[in-house]
Amino acid sequence: MKFTLSSTALSGKLTALSRVINNKNSLPILADFIFEIDNNVLYLTASDSENMMHTSVELNESDGNIKFAIGNHDLFEAVKGFSEQPITFEVNQQENTARILYQNGVFSLPIESADEFPQAQEIETNATEITIASDILADNINRSLFATAQDELRPVMNGIYFDLTPECLSIVASDGHKLVRNKIFTIKSDVPAAFILPKKPANLLKNLLTKDGGDVTIRFDERNAEINYGDGTLKCRLIEGRYPNYNSVIPQSNPNQITVDRIALLSALRRVQPFANGSSNLIRFRMDNGILQLDAEDFDFSKTATEKMSCEYNGQPMSIGFKGSAFIEILSNFDCPEIIIQLADPSRAGLVLPSEQPENQDVLMLMMPMLLNE
């Protein structure tokens, strides 16, 4: 059996699939790519038992249909270094080998039967379906991932929560100290539904989704999701459990409001943060008369830093403490020129919003304050 295809097309597909495969696998065959040829199309599959990715690529030519498994590491390492050229696979299932021929040489790898490769769980027929633009989904995943937790006791916090309601689709992530909530008003359902997407498939999607304006279809039931994007499909097991009531922690009245240049504040925090206490990473924010002052101190090592910057501030003079590294993460996950910080008092959560919301969306990030020793 022989087939030929573009080296760069194959390399691009294997690059995406290789991110699914774990270094250590419960089944040896999970270290393989599955190759299946049907009607001059190559279908490629990889899995780690909880996540399974399928994609396809048109062949230049083939002389039949076949299905086999081949080790991921050696094939991927060899193919990714090729310049654009046709490469030909000569597969001998009797000898369990595949010869790969290219312009300047040939290499041979063992293959095995694909029969032992596990099958993905089927989605129930009454599954909920969401269609969302790939660029919007990519932006929301990128904006949310940093806020997910690494919590063995509360695994529901370790993923991104998709909450479909009659008003909108909310995409939420929180580790208990910071929270991201994205509302998409063009997606809604009279029948509420929700799921928690684990971090690994979320990271896979972040790298797979394009900004070409195509649509992504997500079908999900209580345990599994099937995500169809472009020329591929990702099937994954969901995190089971009840996500906390995230709306209850978002303050509804924060009368003190700062508007400030995002990049300027981000740069100032990066300069001041190294002077903060190593264990607490506390930065004091002081607001008064159009001036935002950042203070950091580490008395154990006799280090202090202060930086002032202009801002628009409507509210009472106030000092509030935030964890510097976490605030830097929040600012880094916006892409707007200015941000708005809304505060109530030094003991209540602060809200960070973009000065201009994306079209038909509402983006909000929340940061819990730290106790100041005045």
mmCIF file of N, CA and C in Angstrom, residues 258-269 271 285 292 294 309-312 327 331 334 336-341 352-353 355:
data_model
loop_
_atom_site.group_PDB
_atom_site.id
_atom_site.type_symbol
_atom_site.label_atom_id
_atom_site.label_comp_id
_atom_site.label_asym_id
_atom_site.label_seq_id
_atom_site.Cartn_x
_atom_site.Cartn_y
_atom_site.Cartn_z
ATOM 1 N N ILE A 258 -11.306 54.090 38.829
ATOM 2 C CA ILE A 258 -10.056 54.577 38.249
ATOM 3 C C ILE A 258 -10.048 54.212 36.768
ATOM 4 N N THR A 259 -9.667 55.164 35.932
ATOM 5 C CA THR A 259 -9.386 54.876 34.523
ATOM 6 C C THR A 259 -7.917 55.184 34.283
ATOM 7 N N VAL A 260 -7.184 54.168 33.770
ATOM 8 C CA VAL A 260 -5.735 54.321 33.670
ATOM 9 C C VAL A 260 -5.230 53.589 32.430
ATOM 10 N N ASP A 261 -4.110 54.073 31.897
ATOM 11 C CA ASP A 261 -3.471 53.436 30.755
ATOM 12 C C ASP A 261 -2.981 52.033 31.161
ATOM 13 N N ARG A 262 -3.439 51.019 30.443
ATOM 14 C CA ARG A 262 -3.139 49.639 30.832
ATOM 15 C C ARG A 262 -1.643 49.333 30.745
ATOM 16 N N ILE A 263 -1.002 49.707 29.652
ATOM 17 C CA ILE A 263 0.413 49.396 29.471
ATOM 18 C C ILE A 263 1.268 50.138 30.489
ATOM 19 N N ALA A 264 0.903 51.399 30.773
ATOM 20 C CA ALA A 264 1.671 52.173 31.754
ATOM 21 C C ALA A 264 1.573 51.540 33.137
ATOM 22 N N LEU A 265 0.364 51.111 33.523
ATOM 23 C CA LEU A 265 0.188 50.476 34.833
ATOM 24 C C LEU A 265 0.910 49.133 34.871
ATOM 25 N N LEU A 266 0.825 48.365 33.791
ATOM 26 C CA LEU A 266 1.497 47.075 33.732
ATOM 27 C C LEU A 266 3.015 47.247 33.867
ATOM 28 N N SER A 267 3.562 48.238 33.175
ATOM 29 C CA SER A 267 5.007 48.489 33.255
ATOM 30 C C SER A 267 5.416 48.918 34.660
ATOM 31 N N ALA A 268 4.599 49.789 35.279
ATOM 32 C CA ALA A 268 4.903 50.253 36.634
ATOM 33 C C ALA A 268 4.883 49.093 37.629
ATOM 34 N N LEU A 269 3.889 48.216 37.508
ATOM 35 C CA LEU A 269 3.804 47.067 38.416
ATOM 36 C C LEU A 269 5.014 46.148 38.249
ATOM 37 N N ARG A 271 7.961 47.028 37.436
ATOM 38 C CA ARG A 271 9.133 47.677 38.056
ATOM 39 C C ARG A 271 9.076 47.595 39.576
ATOM 40 N N PHE A 285 -1.967 50.010 46.482
ATOM 41 C CA PHE A 285 -2.487 50.991 45.528
ATOM 42 C C PHE A 285 -3.071 52.152 46.340
ATOM 43 N N LEU A 292 -2.355 57.795 41.005
ATOM 44 C CA LEU A 292 -2.296 56.418 41.483
ATOM 45 C C LEU A 292 -0.852 56.148 41.903
ATOM 46 N N LEU A 294 1.837 53.409 43.572
ATOM 47 C CA LEU A 294 2.112 52.002 43.856
ATOM 48 C C LEU A 294 3.277 51.914 44.831
ATOM 49 N N MET A 309 1.693 57.609 39.078
ATOM 50 C CA MET A 309 1.266 57.821 37.698
ATOM 51 C C MET A 309 -0.080 58.524 37.711
ATOM 52 N N SER A 310 -0.350 59.250 36.647
ATOM 53 C CA SER A 310 -1.618 59.982 36.558
ATOM 54 C C SER A 310 -2.738 59.024 36.143
ATOM 55 N N CYS A 311 -3.942 59.350 36.591
ATOM 56 C CA CYS A 311 -5.113 58.547 36.257
ATOM 57 C C CYS A 311 -6.350 59.415 36.404
ATOM 58 N N GLU A 312 -7.459 58.916 35.930
ATOM 59 C CA GLU A 312 -8.741 59.540 36.229
ATOM 60 C C GLU A 312 -9.346 58.784 37.405
ATOM 61 N N PHE A 327 -2.128 40.720 39.725
ATOM 62 C CA PHE A 327 -2.623 41.895 39.014
ATOM 63 C C PHE A 327 -1.908 42.030 37.664
ATOM 64 N N LEU A 331 -3.805 42.271 33.961
ATOM 65 C CA LEU A 331 -3.550 43.307 32.958
ATOM 66 C C LEU A 331 -2.996 42.707 31.664
ATOM 67 N N PHE A 334 -5.715 41.451 29.079
ATOM 68 C CA PHE A 334 -6.528 42.405 28.321
ATOM 69 C C PHE A 334 -5.733 42.829 27.092
ATOM 70 N N CYS A 336 -6.845 45.963 25.560
ATOM 71 C CA CYS A 336 -7.379 47.303 25.358
ATOM 72 C C CYS A 336 -6.342 48.345 25.793
ATOM 73 N N PRO A 337 -6.416 49.585 25.284
ATOM 74 C CA PRO A 337 -5.440 50.610 25.681
ATOM 75 C C PRO A 337 -5.618 51.091 27.118
ATOM 76 N N GLU A 338 -6.870 51.173 27.590
ATOM 77 C CA GLU A 338 -7.139 51.642 28.957
ATOM 78 C C GLU A 338 -8.015 50.633 29.685
ATOM 79 N N ILE A 339 -7.827 50.577 31.000
ATOM 80 C CA ILE A 339 -8.691 49.723 31.821
ATOM 81 C C ILE A 339 -9.354 50.578 32.902
ATOM 82 N N ILE A 340 -10.466 50.058 33.406
ATOM 83 C CA ILE A 340 -11.212 50.697 34.484
ATOM 84 C C ILE A 340 -11.144 49.783 35.700
ATOM 85 N N ILE A 341 -10.747 50.347 36.838
ATOM 86 C CA ILE A 341 -10.725 49.605 38.095
ATOM 87 C C ILE A 341 -11.830 50.171 38.981
ATOM 88 N N VAL A 352 -11.943 44.806 37.425
ATOM 89 C CA VAL A 352 -11.140 45.381 36.340
ATOM 90 C C VAL A 352 -11.876 45.114 35.038
ATOM 91 N N LEU A 353 -12.123 46.173 34.268
ATOM 92 C CA LEU A 353 -12.874 46.071 33.029
ATOM 93 C C LEU A 353 -12.120 46.799 31.916
ATOM 94 N N SER A 355 -11.835 49.544 28.967
ATOM 95 C CA SER A 355 -12.515 50.833 28.789
ATOM 96 C C SER A 355 -13.572 50.750 27.689
#
